[in-house]
Amino acid sequence: MLRGLSGRPRSLSPWLFYDDEGSRLFEAITELPEYYVTRAEREILTSHADEIIAGAGSGDLTIYELGAGSGSKTGLLLEAAIRRQGSITYRALDVSKSALEEAKQRLEAAITGLTVEPIVSDYTDGLSNVAGQLNHRKSGERRMFLYIGSSIGNFELPHALQILRDVRAQLIPGDSLLLGADLVKDRQILLRAYDDAAGVTAAFNKNVLTRINRELGSNFNLQLFRHRAKWNEELSRIEMHLESLITQIVFIPALDLQVRLARAETIHTENSHKFTDQQVESLLHRAGFSVAKQWKDDLGWFGEYLAVA
Ligand code: AVI
């Protein structure tokens, strides 16, 4: 954080968004009329879950998910797997132990035939920290990894590629990865999705300052910052920033850092890359996968890619 805030341009890691309040605000974002991402992906999974699971091939399927979150879309795939083979083990990876425990309770109560095995892991730093849990393969196990929700878009491309390669290293021929990716579309639609009329995304973005104030004792005044969503055409991504409305100095005692912000200077808080089919395919190829099948929502705004090892 020290490097991001003292460097130019100034930045903060997007993973700081997800404290309890940030996770609640993100769930609220997924319900916004402007934020089509979650709805478009749910539409695909609702229409094609059986086909997706059939694409995973035969064998005793186990589903793994990176960044399991609230798991509401995943339920559609778990139910399809149960229709096919009677029961399913779902191994959910997430940094938050409490989110995983909550998801286990909720999903096992709602879906008969489901066993949830939480794996606490920050997969963004590689999967070697949970190698012990991943290396053990049940005999006859066929794996399907899920990396849905276009979380892949929140990483710079080299890091995104590394995550896909880490997943590939856990798979053997016949296993698969289901990757959800948000696609390039009209700029105004994208900007509205990241700067909604009700101001929920603005609150989500500014919440990072509240978190730093609470955890590091700083004195960011939220009134003196404005949420900005920008489309970066060259890098094909939406960027979220917090723009300083005046020239100001913020002190962060825990880092012993004074941040001098000029008027209109921004702190870059998130990237959300938007892909073409070709870009997703090329990323997957470079990570050692080939694309077996892909699906889109009716508007062609979101893509779901079944990649095989
Ligand atoms: C989690 N991730 C895929 C979201 C996105 O669309 O990039 C995070 C988000 N940021 C603002 N709105 C939603």
PDB file of C-alpha atoms and ligand atoms in Angstrom:
ATOM      1  CA  MET A   1       0.000   0.000   0.000  1.00  0.00           C
ATOM      2  CA  LEU A   2       2.928   2.283   0.861  1.00  0.00           C
ATOM      3  CA  ARG A   3       4.319   1.918  -2.668  1.00  0.00           C
ATOM      4  CA  GLY A   4       0.937   2.460  -4.337  1.00  0.00           C
ATOM      5  CA  LEU A   5       0.121   5.609  -2.378  1.00  0.00           C
ATOM      6  CA  SER A   6       3.555   7.154  -2.562  1.00  0.00           C
ATOM      7  CA  GLY A   7       4.098   6.328  -6.261  1.00  0.00           C
ATOM      8  CA  ARG A   8       2.829   8.214  -9.338  1.00  0.00           C
ATOM      9  CA  PRO A   9       0.201   7.633 -10.534  1.00  0.00           C
ATOM     10  CA  ARG A  10      -1.110   6.790  -7.094  1.00  0.00           C
ATOM     11  CA  SER A  11      -2.865   3.472  -6.671  1.00  0.00           C
ATOM     12  CA  LEU A  12      -4.449   1.082  -4.187  1.00  0.00           C
ATOM     13  CA  SER A  13      -4.963  -2.654  -4.575  1.00  0.00           C
ATOM     14  CA  PRO A  14      -8.553  -3.559  -5.604  1.00  0.00           C
ATOM     15  CA  TRP A  15      -8.518  -6.405  -3.059  1.00  0.00           C
ATOM     16  CA  LEU A  16      -8.835  -3.752  -0.342  1.00  0.00           C
ATOM     17  CA  PHE A  17     -12.449  -3.218  -1.437  1.00  0.00           C
ATOM     18  CA  TYR A  18     -13.655  -6.436   0.097  1.00  0.00           C
ATOM     19  CA  ASP A  19     -14.037  -5.849   3.826  1.00  0.00           C
ATOM     20  CA  ASP A  20     -17.514  -6.694   5.225  1.00  0.00           C
ATOM     21  CA  GLU A  21     -19.052  -3.417   4.031  1.00  0.00           C
ATOM     22  CA  GLY A  22     -17.293  -3.644   0.645  1.00  0.00           C
ATOM     23  CA  SER A  23     -18.535  -7.205   0.114  1.00  0.00           C
ATOM     24  CA  ARG A  24     -22.070  -6.043   0.971  1.00  0.00           C
ATOM     25  CA  LEU A  25     -21.777  -3.149  -1.470  1.00  0.00           C
ATOM     26  CA  PHE A  26     -20.449  -5.469  -4.181  1.00  0.00           C
ATOM     27  CA  GLU A  27     -23.492  -7.731  -3.723  1.00  0.00           C
ATOM     28  CA  ALA A  28     -25.674  -4.592  -4.095  1.00  0.00           C
ATOM     29  CA  ILE A  29     -23.791  -3.693  -7.306  1.00  0.00           C
ATOM     30  CA  THR A  30     -24.655  -7.084  -8.795  1.00  0.00           C
ATOM     31  CA  GLU A  31     -28.362  -6.158  -8.462  1.00  0.00           C
ATOM     32  CA  LEU A  32     -28.101  -2.720 -10.100  1.00  0.00           C
ATOM     33  CA  PRO A  33     -29.933  -2.128 -13.377  1.00  0.00           C
ATOM     34  CA  GLU A  34     -26.737  -0.732 -14.936  1.00  0.00           C
ATOM     35  CA  TYR A  35     -24.463  -3.600 -13.816  1.00  0.00           C
ATOM     36  CA  TYR A  36     -25.320  -6.168 -16.476  1.00  0.00           C
ATOM     37  CA  VAL A  37     -22.314  -8.429 -15.699  1.00  0.00           C
ATOM     38  CA  THR A  38     -23.877 -10.735 -13.104  1.00  0.00           C
ATOM     39  CA  ARG A  39     -27.252 -10.918 -14.867  1.00  0.00           C
ATOM     40  CA  ALA A  40     -25.683 -11.746 -18.225  1.00  0.00           C
ATOM     41  CA  GLU A  41     -23.608 -14.532 -16.743  1.00  0.00           C
ATOM     42  CA  ARG A  42     -26.568 -15.895 -14.776  1.00  0.00           C
ATOM     43  CA  GLU A  43     -28.585 -15.958 -18.014  1.00  0.00           C
ATOM     44  CA  ILE A  44     -25.879 -18.118 -19.649  1.00  0.00           C
ATOM     45  CA  LEU A  45     -25.625 -20.499 -16.710  1.00  0.00           C
ATOM     46  CA  THR A  46     -29.419 -20.794 -16.385  1.00  0.00           C
ATOM     47  CA  SER A  47     -29.763 -21.737 -20.070  1.00  0.00           C
ATOM     48  CA  HIS A  48     -26.684 -23.920 -20.475  1.00  0.00           C
ATOM     49  CA  ALA A  49     -25.719 -25.464 -17.119  1.00  0.00           C
ATOM     50  CA  ASP A  50     -26.514 -29.027 -18.260  1.00  0.00           C
ATOM     51  CA  GLU A  51     -24.568 -28.589 -21.482  1.00  0.00           C
ATOM     52  CA  ILE A  52     -21.609 -27.101 -19.608  1.00  0.00           C
ATOM     53  CA  ILE A  53     -21.517 -29.991 -17.166  1.00  0.00           C
ATOM     54  CA  ALA A  54     -21.855 -32.494 -20.029  1.00  0.00           C
ATOM     55  CA  GLY A  55     -18.856 -30.773 -21.646  1.00  0.00           C
ATOM     56  CA  ALA A  56     -16.783 -31.723 -18.618  1.00  0.00           C
ATOM     57  CA  GLY A  57     -16.807 -35.279 -19.954  1.00  0.00           C
ATOM     58  CA  SER A  58     -17.448 -38.521 -18.149  1.00  0.00           C
ATOM     59  CA  GLY A  59     -15.969 -39.533 -14.826  1.00  0.00           C
ATOM     60  CA  ASP A  60     -16.581 -38.661 -11.216  1.00  0.00           C
ATOM     61  CA  LEU A  61     -16.743 -34.880 -11.509  1.00  0.00           C
ATOM     62  CA  THR A  62     -15.464 -32.636  -8.697  1.00  0.00           C
ATOM     63  CA  ILE A  63     -16.013 -28.897  -9.056  1.00  0.00           C
ATOM     64  CA  TYR A  64     -13.374 -26.430  -7.824  1.00  0.00           C
ATOM     65  CA  GLU A  65     -13.977 -22.699  -7.750  1.00  0.00           C
ATOM     66  CA  LEU A  66     -11.517 -19.824  -7.459  1.00  0.00           C
ATOM     67  CA  GLY A  67     -12.854 -16.948  -5.364  1.00  0.00           C
ATOM     68  CA  ALA A  68     -16.070 -18.660  -4.387  1.00  0.00           C
ATOM     69  CA  GLY A  69     -17.839 -15.525  -3.061  1.00  0.00           C
ATOM     70  CA  SER A  70     -21.566 -15.833  -2.420  1.00  0.00           C
ATOM     71  CA  GLY A  71     -21.869 -18.832  -4.755  1.00  0.00           C
ATOM     72  CA  SER A  72     -25.330 -17.983  -6.107  1.00  0.00           C
ATOM     73  CA  LYS A  73     -24.452 -18.570  -9.790  1.00  0.00           C
ATOM     74  CA  THR A  74     -22.378 -21.620  -8.905  1.00  0.00           C
ATOM     75  CA  GLY A  75     -25.518 -23.285  -7.519  1.00  0.00           C
ATOM     76  CA  LEU A  76     -26.842 -23.580 -11.080  1.00  0.00           C
ATOM     77  CA  LEU A  77     -23.823 -25.669 -12.092  1.00  0.00           C
ATOM     78  CA  LEU A  78     -23.815 -27.734  -8.905  1.00  0.00           C
ATOM     79  CA  GLU A  79     -27.478 -28.629  -9.451  1.00  0.00           C
ATOM     80  CA  ALA A  80     -26.729 -29.609 -13.059  1.00  0.00           C
ATOM     81  CA  ALA A  81     -23.880 -31.843 -11.869  1.00  0.00           C
ATOM     82  CA  ILE A  82     -26.211 -33.497  -9.356  1.00  0.00           C
ATOM     83  CA  ARG A  83     -28.799 -34.100 -12.105  1.00  0.00           C
ATOM     84  CA  ARG A  84     -26.068 -35.890 -14.036  1.00  0.00           C
ATOM     85  CA  GLN A  85     -24.286 -37.931 -11.373  1.00  0.00           C
ATOM     86  CA  GLY A  86     -26.519 -37.860  -8.275  1.00  0.00           C
ATOM     87  CA  SER A  87     -24.117 -35.974  -6.002  1.00  0.00           C
ATOM     88  CA  ILE A  88     -21.206 -33.559  -6.229  1.00  0.00           C
ATOM     89  CA  THR A  89     -18.236 -32.432  -4.174  1.00  0.00           C
ATOM     90  CA  TYR A  90     -17.638 -28.698  -4.474  1.00  0.00           C
ATOM     91  CA  ARG A  91     -14.194 -27.538  -3.347  1.00  0.00           C
ATOM     92  CA  ALA A  92     -14.416 -23.769  -2.916  1.00  0.00           C
ATOM     93  CA  LEU A  93     -11.238 -21.668  -2.679  1.00  0.00           C
ATOM     94  CA  ASP A  94     -11.439 -18.224  -1.103  1.00  0.00           C
ATOM     95  CA  VAL A  95      -9.360 -15.970   1.160  1.00  0.00           C
ATOM     96  CA  SER A  96     -12.237 -15.515   3.553  1.00  0.00           C
ATOM     97  CA  LYS A  97     -12.746 -18.430   5.949  1.00  0.00           C
ATOM     98  CA  SER A  98     -16.013 -16.941   7.219  1.00  0.00           C
ATOM     99  CA  ALA A  99     -17.397 -16.482   3.678  1.00  0.00           C
ATOM    100  CA  LEU A 100     -16.559 -20.116   2.919  1.00  0.00           C
ATOM    101  CA  GLU A 101     -18.182 -21.395   6.110  1.00  0.00           C
ATOM    102  CA  GLU A 102     -21.287 -19.346   5.418  1.00  0.00           C
ATOM    103  CA  ALA A 103     -21.422 -20.622   1.799  1.00  0.00           C
ATOM    104  CA  LYS A 104     -21.034 -24.229   2.992  1.00  0.00           C
ATOM    105  CA  GLN A 105     -23.940 -23.935   5.422  1.00  0.00           C
ATOM    106  CA  ARG A 106     -26.211 -22.171   2.973  1.00  0.00           C
ATOM    107  CA  LEU A 107     -25.489 -24.292  -0.103  1.00  0.00           C
ATOM    108  CA  GLU A 108     -25.569 -27.664   1.670  1.00  0.00           C
ATOM    109  CA  ALA A 109     -28.936 -26.715   3.228  1.00  0.00           C
ATOM    110  CA  ALA A 110     -30.342 -25.667  -0.157  1.00  0.00           C
ATOM    111  CA  ILE A 111     -28.987 -28.399  -2.462  1.00  0.00           C
ATOM    112  CA  THR A 112     -29.461 -32.085  -1.711  1.00  0.00           C
ATOM    113  CA  GLY A 113     -26.511 -34.223  -2.787  1.00  0.00           C
ATOM    114  CA  LEU A 114     -23.948 -31.456  -2.331  1.00  0.00           C
ATOM    115  CA  THR A 115     -20.809 -31.612  -0.164  1.00  0.00           C
ATOM    116  CA  VAL A 116     -18.863 -28.360   0.164  1.00  0.00           C
ATOM    117  CA  GLU A 117     -15.169 -28.581   1.074  1.00  0.00           C
ATOM    118  CA  PRO A 118     -13.772 -25.103   1.841  1.00  0.00           C
ATOM    119  CA  ILE A 119     -10.128 -24.421   0.989  1.00  0.00           C
ATOM    120  CA  VAL A 120      -8.855 -21.174   2.499  1.00  0.00           C
ATOM    121  CA  SER A 121      -6.431 -19.745  -0.057  1.00  0.00           C
ATOM    122  CA  ASP A 122      -5.383 -16.523  -1.723  1.00  0.00           C
ATOM    123  CA  TYR A 123      -5.241 -18.054  -5.182  1.00  0.00           C
ATOM    124  CA  THR A 124      -3.998 -14.744  -6.621  1.00  0.00           C
ATOM    125  CA  ASP A 125      -0.581 -15.570  -5.141  1.00  0.00           C
ATOM    126  CA  GLY A 126      -0.514 -19.021  -6.742  1.00  0.00           C
ATOM    127  CA  LEU A 127      -1.883 -22.350  -5.616  1.00  0.00           C
ATOM    128  CA  SER A 128       1.301 -23.749  -4.073  1.00  0.00           C
ATOM    129  CA  ASN A 129       0.125 -22.769  -0.560  1.00  0.00           C
ATOM    130  CA  VAL A 130      -2.715 -25.283  -0.898  1.00  0.00           C
ATOM    131  CA  ALA A 131      -0.805 -27.867  -2.958  1.00  0.00           C
ATOM    132  CA  GLY A 132      -1.324 -30.475  -0.231  1.00  0.00           C
ATOM    133  CA  GLN A 133      -5.086 -30.200  -0.602  1.00  0.00           C
ATOM    134  CA  LEU A 134      -5.071 -30.006  -4.388  1.00  0.00           C
ATOM    135  CA  ASN A 135      -2.459 -32.661  -5.206  1.00  0.00           C
ATOM    136  CA  HIS A 136      -4.501 -35.453  -3.710  1.00  0.00           C
ATOM    137  CA  ARG A 137      -6.731 -36.682  -6.510  1.00  0.00           C
ATOM    138  CA  LYS A 138      -9.451 -39.232  -5.789  1.00  0.00           C
ATOM    139  CA  SER A 139      -9.181 -42.228  -8.101  1.00  0.00           C
ATOM    140  CA  GLY A 140     -11.235 -41.604 -11.231  1.00  0.00           C
ATOM    141  CA  GLU A 141     -11.710 -37.927 -10.290  1.00  0.00           C
ATOM    142  CA  ARG A 142     -12.371 -35.528 -13.142  1.00  0.00           C
ATOM    143  CA  ARG A 143     -11.860 -31.898 -12.269  1.00  0.00           C
ATOM    144  CA  MET A 144     -13.683 -28.824 -13.460  1.00  0.00           C
ATOM    145  CA  PHE A 145     -12.327 -25.502 -12.217  1.00  0.00           C
ATOM    146  CA  LEU A 146     -14.650 -22.506 -12.261  1.00  0.00           C
ATOM    147  CA  TYR A 147     -13.289 -19.024 -12.628  1.00  0.00           C
ATOM    148  CA  ILE A 148     -16.460 -17.088 -13.304  1.00  0.00           C
ATOM    149  CA  GLY A 149     -17.755 -13.550 -12.781  1.00  0.00           C
ATOM    150  CA  SER A 150     -14.985 -12.005 -14.937  1.00  0.00           C
ATOM    151  CA  SER A 151     -12.709 -11.712 -11.904  1.00  0.00           C
ATOM    152  CA  ILE A 152      -9.922 -12.495 -14.389  1.00  0.00           C
ATOM    153  CA  GLY A 153     -10.552  -8.980 -15.741  1.00  0.00           C
ATOM    154  CA  ASN A 154      -9.407  -7.372 -12.491  1.00  0.00           C
ATOM    155  CA  PHE A 155      -5.789  -8.419 -13.121  1.00  0.00           C
ATOM    156  CA  GLU A 156      -3.127  -7.017 -15.413  1.00  0.00           C
ATOM    157  CA  LEU A 157      -2.665  -9.465 -18.273  1.00  0.00           C
ATOM    158  CA  PRO A 158       0.619 -11.100 -17.082  1.00  0.00           C
ATOM    159  CA  HIS A 159      -0.951 -11.796 -13.688  1.00  0.00           C
ATOM    160  CA  ALA A 160      -4.148 -13.124 -15.328  1.00  0.00           C
ATOM    161  CA  LEU A 161      -2.013 -15.473 -17.417  1.00  0.00           C
ATOM    162  CA  GLN A 162      -0.142 -16.658 -14.332  1.00  0.00           C
ATOM    163  CA  ILE A 163      -3.425 -17.496 -12.556  1.00  0.00           C
ATOM    164  CA  LEU A 164      -4.612 -19.532 -15.554  1.00  0.00           C
ATOM    165  CA  ARG A 165      -1.243 -21.344 -15.705  1.00  0.00           C
ATOM    166  CA  ASP A 166      -1.501 -22.163 -11.982  1.00  0.00           C
ATOM    167  CA  VAL A 167      -4.914 -23.718 -12.607  1.00  0.00           C
ATOM    168  CA  ARG A 168      -3.595 -25.595 -15.661  1.00  0.00           C
ATOM    169  CA  ALA A 169      -0.879 -27.135 -13.472  1.00  0.00           C
ATOM    170  CA  GLN A 170      -3.600 -28.763 -11.332  1.00  0.00           C
ATOM    171  CA  LEU A 171      -5.267 -30.435 -14.292  1.00  0.00           C
ATOM    172  CA  ILE A 172      -4.673 -33.553 -16.361  1.00  0.00           C
ATOM    173  CA  PRO A 173      -5.980 -34.282 -19.869  1.00  0.00           C
ATOM    174  CA  GLY A 174      -9.770 -34.479 -19.778  1.00  0.00           C
ATOM    175  CA  ASP A 175     -10.125 -31.956 -16.924  1.00  0.00           C
ATOM    176  CA  SER A 176     -11.528 -28.519 -17.688  1.00  0.00           C
ATOM    177  CA  LEU A 177     -11.801 -24.870 -16.742  1.00  0.00           C
ATOM    178  CA  LEU A 178     -14.936 -22.752 -17.114  1.00  0.00           C
ATOM    179  CA  LEU A 179     -13.873 -19.125 -17.517  1.00  0.00           C
ATOM    180  CA  GLY A 180     -16.343 -16.205 -17.436  1.00  0.00           C
ATOM    181  CA  ALA A 181     -15.166 -13.035 -19.179  1.00  0.00           C
ATOM    182  CA  ASP A 182     -16.853  -9.695 -19.698  1.00  0.00           C
ATOM    183  CA  LEU A 183     -16.698  -8.607 -23.340  1.00  0.00           C
ATOM    184  CA  VAL A 184     -15.941  -5.307 -25.076  1.00  0.00           C
ATOM    185  CA  LYS A 185     -19.109  -3.325 -25.790  1.00  0.00           C
ATOM    186  CA  ASP A 186     -20.424   0.207 -26.200  1.00  0.00           C
ATOM    187  CA  ARG A 187     -18.429   2.586 -24.045  1.00  0.00           C
ATOM    188  CA  GLN A 188     -21.491   4.295 -22.536  1.00  0.00           C
ATOM    189  CA  ILE A 189     -22.905   0.976 -21.346  1.00  0.00           C
ATOM    190  CA  LEU A 190     -19.581   0.189 -19.696  1.00  0.00           C
ATOM    191  CA  LEU A 191     -19.274   3.595 -18.069  1.00  0.00           C
ATOM    192  CA  ARG A 192     -22.806   3.437 -16.666  1.00  0.00           C
ATOM    193  CA  ALA A 193     -22.146  -0.051 -15.247  1.00  0.00           C
ATOM    194  CA  TYR A 194     -19.247   1.389 -13.217  1.00  0.00           C
ATOM    195  CA  ASP A 195     -20.870   4.725 -12.334  1.00  0.00           C
ATOM    196  CA  ASP A 196     -24.496   3.938 -11.530  1.00  0.00           C
ATOM    197  CA  ALA A 197     -27.219   6.503 -10.905  1.00  0.00           C
ATOM    198  CA  ALA A 198     -27.846   5.378  -7.309  1.00  0.00           C
ATOM    199  CA  GLY A 199     -24.175   5.876  -6.404  1.00  0.00           C
ATOM    200  CA  VAL A 200     -23.596   2.335  -5.128  1.00  0.00           C
ATOM    201  CA  THR A 201     -20.360   1.905  -7.112  1.00  0.00           C
ATOM    202  CA  ALA A 202     -19.190   5.308  -5.846  1.00  0.00           C
ATOM    203  CA  ALA A 203     -19.834   4.141  -2.259  1.00  0.00           C
ATOM    204  CA  PHE A 204     -18.010   0.853  -3.009  1.00  0.00           C
ATOM    205  CA  ASN A 205     -14.996   2.764  -4.340  1.00  0.00           C
ATOM    206  CA  LYS A 206     -14.920   5.291  -1.468  1.00  0.00           C
ATOM    207  CA  ASN A 207     -15.337   2.547   1.128  1.00  0.00           C
ATOM    208  CA  VAL A 208     -11.682   1.706   0.592  1.00  0.00           C
ATOM    209  CA  LEU A 209     -10.816   5.062   2.212  1.00  0.00           C
ATOM    210  CA  THR A 210     -13.091   4.321   5.191  1.00  0.00           C
ATOM    211  CA  ARG A 211     -11.307   0.994   5.568  1.00  0.00           C
ATOM    212  CA  ILE A 212      -7.854   2.614   5.521  1.00  0.00           C
ATOM    213  CA  ASN A 213      -9.035   5.240   8.047  1.00  0.00           C
ATOM    214  CA  ARG A 214     -10.279   2.475  10.355  1.00  0.00           C
ATOM    215  CA  GLU A 215      -7.372   0.078   9.980  1.00  0.00           C
ATOM    216  CA  LEU A 216      -4.449   2.473   9.608  1.00  0.00           C
ATOM    217  CA  GLY A 217      -5.728   5.517  11.506  1.00  0.00           C
ATOM    218  CA  SER A 218      -5.654   7.862   8.498  1.00  0.00           C
ATOM    219  CA  ASN A 219      -7.797  10.959   8.009  1.00  0.00           C
ATOM    220  CA  PHE A 220      -9.179  10.641   4.470  1.00  0.00           C
ATOM    221  CA  ASN A 221     -12.259  12.888   4.240  1.00  0.00           C
ATOM    222  CA  LEU A 222     -14.649  11.106   1.868  1.00  0.00           C
ATOM    223  CA  GLN A 223     -16.375  14.395   0.998  1.00  0.00           C
ATOM    224  CA  LEU A 224     -13.160  15.576  -0.596  1.00  0.00           C
ATOM    225  CA  PHE A 225     -13.002  12.726  -3.119  1.00  0.00           C
ATOM    226  CA  ARG A 226     -15.084  11.951  -6.165  1.00  0.00           C
ATOM    227  CA  HIS A 227     -15.638   8.518  -7.727  1.00  0.00           C
ATOM    228  CA  ARG A 228     -14.508   8.389 -11.359  1.00  0.00           C
ATOM    229  CA  ALA A 229     -14.961   5.585 -13.892  1.00  0.00           C
ATOM    230  CA  LYS A 230     -12.885   5.961 -17.080  1.00  0.00           C
ATOM    231  CA  TRP A 231     -12.684   3.855 -20.219  1.00  0.00           C
ATOM    232  CA  ASN A 232      -9.067   3.199 -21.236  1.00  0.00           C
ATOM    233  CA  GLU A 233      -9.404   2.353 -24.923  1.00  0.00           C
ATOM    234  CA  GLU A 234      -5.787   1.378 -25.450  1.00  0.00           C
ATOM    235  CA  LEU A 235      -5.789  -1.182 -22.635  1.00  0.00           C
ATOM    236  CA  SER A 236      -9.451  -2.135 -23.136  1.00  0.00           C
ATOM    237  CA  ARG A 237     -10.410  -1.621 -19.546  1.00  0.00           C
ATOM    238  CA  ILE A 238     -12.623   0.347 -17.221  1.00  0.00           C
ATOM    239  CA  GLU A 239     -10.549   2.064 -14.578  1.00  0.00           C
ATOM    240  CA  MET A 240     -11.930   3.240 -11.260  1.00  0.00           C
ATOM    241  CA  HIS A 241     -10.276   6.194  -9.585  1.00  0.00           C
ATOM    242  CA  LEU A 242     -10.819   8.426  -6.570  1.00  0.00           C
ATOM    243  CA  GLU A 243     -10.270  12.032  -7.572  1.00  0.00           C
ATOM    244  CA  SER A 244      -9.141  14.587  -5.034  1.00  0.00           C
ATOM    245  CA  LEU A 245     -11.479  17.606  -5.174  1.00  0.00           C
ATOM    246  CA  ILE A 246      -8.928  19.971  -3.613  1.00  0.00           C
ATOM    247  CA  THR A 247      -5.208  20.145  -2.924  1.00  0.00           C
ATOM    248  CA  GLN A 248      -4.873  18.267   0.363  1.00  0.00           C
ATOM    249  CA  ILE A 249      -2.527  16.342   2.629  1.00  0.00           C
ATOM    250  CA  VAL A 250      -3.664  13.050   4.150  1.00  0.00           C
ATOM    251  CA  PHE A 251      -1.706  11.431   6.978  1.00  0.00           C
ATOM    252  CA  ILE A 252      -1.548   7.655   7.435  1.00  0.00           C
ATOM    253  CA  PRO A 253      -0.010   7.083  10.896  1.00  0.00           C
ATOM    254  CA  ALA A 254       0.450   3.304  10.599  1.00  0.00           C
ATOM    255  CA  LEU A 255       2.586   3.806   7.474  1.00  0.00           C
ATOM    256  CA  ASP A 256       4.123   7.037   8.739  1.00  0.00           C
ATOM    257  CA  LEU A 257       3.117   8.489   5.388  1.00  0.00           C
ATOM    258  CA  GLN A 258       1.900  11.903   4.303  1.00  0.00           C
ATOM    259  CA  VAL A 259       0.137  11.829   0.955  1.00  0.00           C
ATOM    260  CA  ARG A 260       0.043  15.207  -0.823  1.00  0.00           C
ATOM    261  CA  LEU A 261      -2.696  15.214  -3.414  1.00  0.00           C
ATOM    262  CA  ALA A 262      -3.075  17.953  -5.984  1.00  0.00           C
ATOM    263  CA  ARG A 263      -6.560  19.076  -7.005  1.00  0.00           C
ATOM    264  CA  ALA A 264      -7.893  16.606  -9.643  1.00  0.00           C
ATOM    265  CA  GLU A 265      -5.120  14.095  -8.914  1.00  0.00           C
ATOM    266  CA  THR A 266      -6.495  10.564  -8.727  1.00  0.00           C
ATOM    267  CA  ILE A 267      -5.837   7.372  -6.803  1.00  0.00           C
ATOM    268  CA  HIS A 268      -6.295   4.447  -9.199  1.00  0.00           C
ATOM    269  CA  THR A 269      -8.252   1.757  -7.366  1.00  0.00           C
ATOM    270  CA  GLU A 270      -9.305  -0.872  -9.926  1.00  0.00           C
ATOM    271  CA  ASN A 271      -9.028  -2.151 -13.489  1.00  0.00           C
ATOM    272  CA  SER A 272     -11.758  -4.200 -15.091  1.00  0.00           C
ATOM    273  CA  HIS A 273     -10.562  -5.498 -18.462  1.00  0.00           C
ATOM    274  CA  LYS A 274     -13.073  -6.151 -21.219  1.00  0.00           C
ATOM    275  CA  PHE A 275     -12.159  -8.824 -23.737  1.00  0.00           C
ATOM    276  CA  THR A 276     -12.786  -9.941 -27.287  1.00  0.00           C
ATOM    277  CA  ASP A 277     -13.265 -13.664 -28.010  1.00  0.00           C
ATOM    278  CA  GLN A 278      -9.825 -13.682 -29.600  1.00  0.00           C
ATOM    279  CA  GLN A 279      -8.194 -12.216 -26.497  1.00  0.00           C
ATOM    280  CA  VAL A 280      -9.820 -14.790 -24.199  1.00  0.00           C
ATOM    281  CA  GLU A 281      -8.851 -17.616 -26.535  1.00  0.00           C
ATOM    282  CA  SER A 282      -5.289 -16.399 -26.810  1.00  0.00           C
ATOM    283  CA  LEU A 283      -4.967 -16.095 -23.004  1.00  0.00           C
ATOM    284  CA  LEU A 284      -6.289 -19.624 -22.607  1.00  0.00           C
ATOM    285  CA  HIS A 285      -3.974 -21.012 -25.312  1.00  0.00           C
ATOM    286  CA  ARG A 286      -0.965 -19.342 -23.761  1.00  0.00           C
ATOM    287  CA  ALA A 287      -1.891 -20.947 -20.435  1.00  0.00           C
ATOM    288  CA  GLY A 288      -1.992 -24.418 -22.037  1.00  0.00           C
ATOM    289  CA  PHE A 289      -5.732 -24.811 -22.665  1.00  0.00           C
ATOM    290  CA  SER A 290      -7.807 -25.176 -25.792  1.00  0.00           C
ATOM    291  CA  VAL A 291     -11.356 -23.823 -25.997  1.00  0.00           C
ATOM    292  CA  ALA A 292     -13.860 -26.669 -26.429  1.00  0.00           C
ATOM    293  CA  LYS A 293     -17.016 -24.565 -26.377  1.00  0.00           C
ATOM    294  CA  GLN A 294     -18.285 -21.091 -25.615  1.00  0.00           C
ATOM    295  CA  TRP A 295     -21.598 -19.469 -24.783  1.00  0.00           C
ATOM    296  CA  LYS A 296     -22.855 -15.879 -24.728  1.00  0.00           C
ATOM    297  CA  ASP A 297     -25.915 -14.142 -23.326  1.00  0.00           C
ATOM    298  CA  ASP A 298     -28.544 -12.923 -25.822  1.00  0.00           C
ATOM    299  CA  LEU A 299     -26.958  -9.485 -26.119  1.00  0.00           C
ATOM    300  CA  GLY A 300     -23.466 -10.947 -26.614  1.00  0.00           C
ATOM    301  CA  TRP A 301     -22.141  -8.945 -23.671  1.00  0.00           C
ATOM    302  CA  PHE A 302     -20.615 -11.749 -21.608  1.00  0.00           C
ATOM    303  CA  GLY A 303     -18.781 -14.937 -22.589  1.00  0.00           C
ATOM    304  CA  GLU A 304     -18.447 -18.280 -20.833  1.00  0.00           C
ATOM    305  CA  TYR A 305     -15.577 -20.425 -22.151  1.00  0.00           C
ATOM    306  CA  LEU A 306     -15.136 -24.135 -21.524  1.00  0.00           C
ATOM    307  CA  ALA A 307     -11.422 -24.777 -21.839  1.00  0.00           C
ATOM    308  CA  VAL A 308      -9.911 -28.228 -21.747  1.00  0.00           C
ATOM    309  CA  ALA A 309      -6.508 -29.318 -20.585  1.00  0.00           C
TER     310      ALA A 309
HETATM  311  C1  AVI B   1     -15.365  -8.498  -9.118  1.00  0.00           C
HETATM  312  N1  AVI B   1     -15.251  -7.827 -10.408  1.00  0.00           N
HETATM  313  C2  AVI B   1     -15.434  -8.771 -11.517  1.00  0.00           C
HETATM  314  C3  AVI B   1     -16.073  -6.616 -10.547  1.00  0.00           C
HETATM  315  C4  AVI B   1     -15.875  -5.981 -11.945  1.00  0.00           C
HETATM  316  O1  AVI B   1     -16.877  -5.749 -12.606  1.00  0.00           O
HETATM  317  O2  AVI B   1     -14.729  -5.773 -12.356  1.00  0.00           O
HETATM  318  C5  AVI B   1     -15.751  -5.593  -9.468  1.00  0.00           C
HETATM  319  C6  AVI B   1     -16.500  -4.312  -9.622  1.00  0.00           C
HETATM  320  N2  AVI B   1     -15.995  -3.111  -9.554  1.00  0.00           N
HETATM  321  C7  AVI B   1     -16.928  -2.203  -9.712  1.00  0.00           C
HETATM  322  N3  AVI B   1     -18.059  -2.805  -9.949  1.00  0.00           N
HETATM  323  C8  AVI B   1     -17.834  -4.136  -9.871  1.00  0.00           C
END
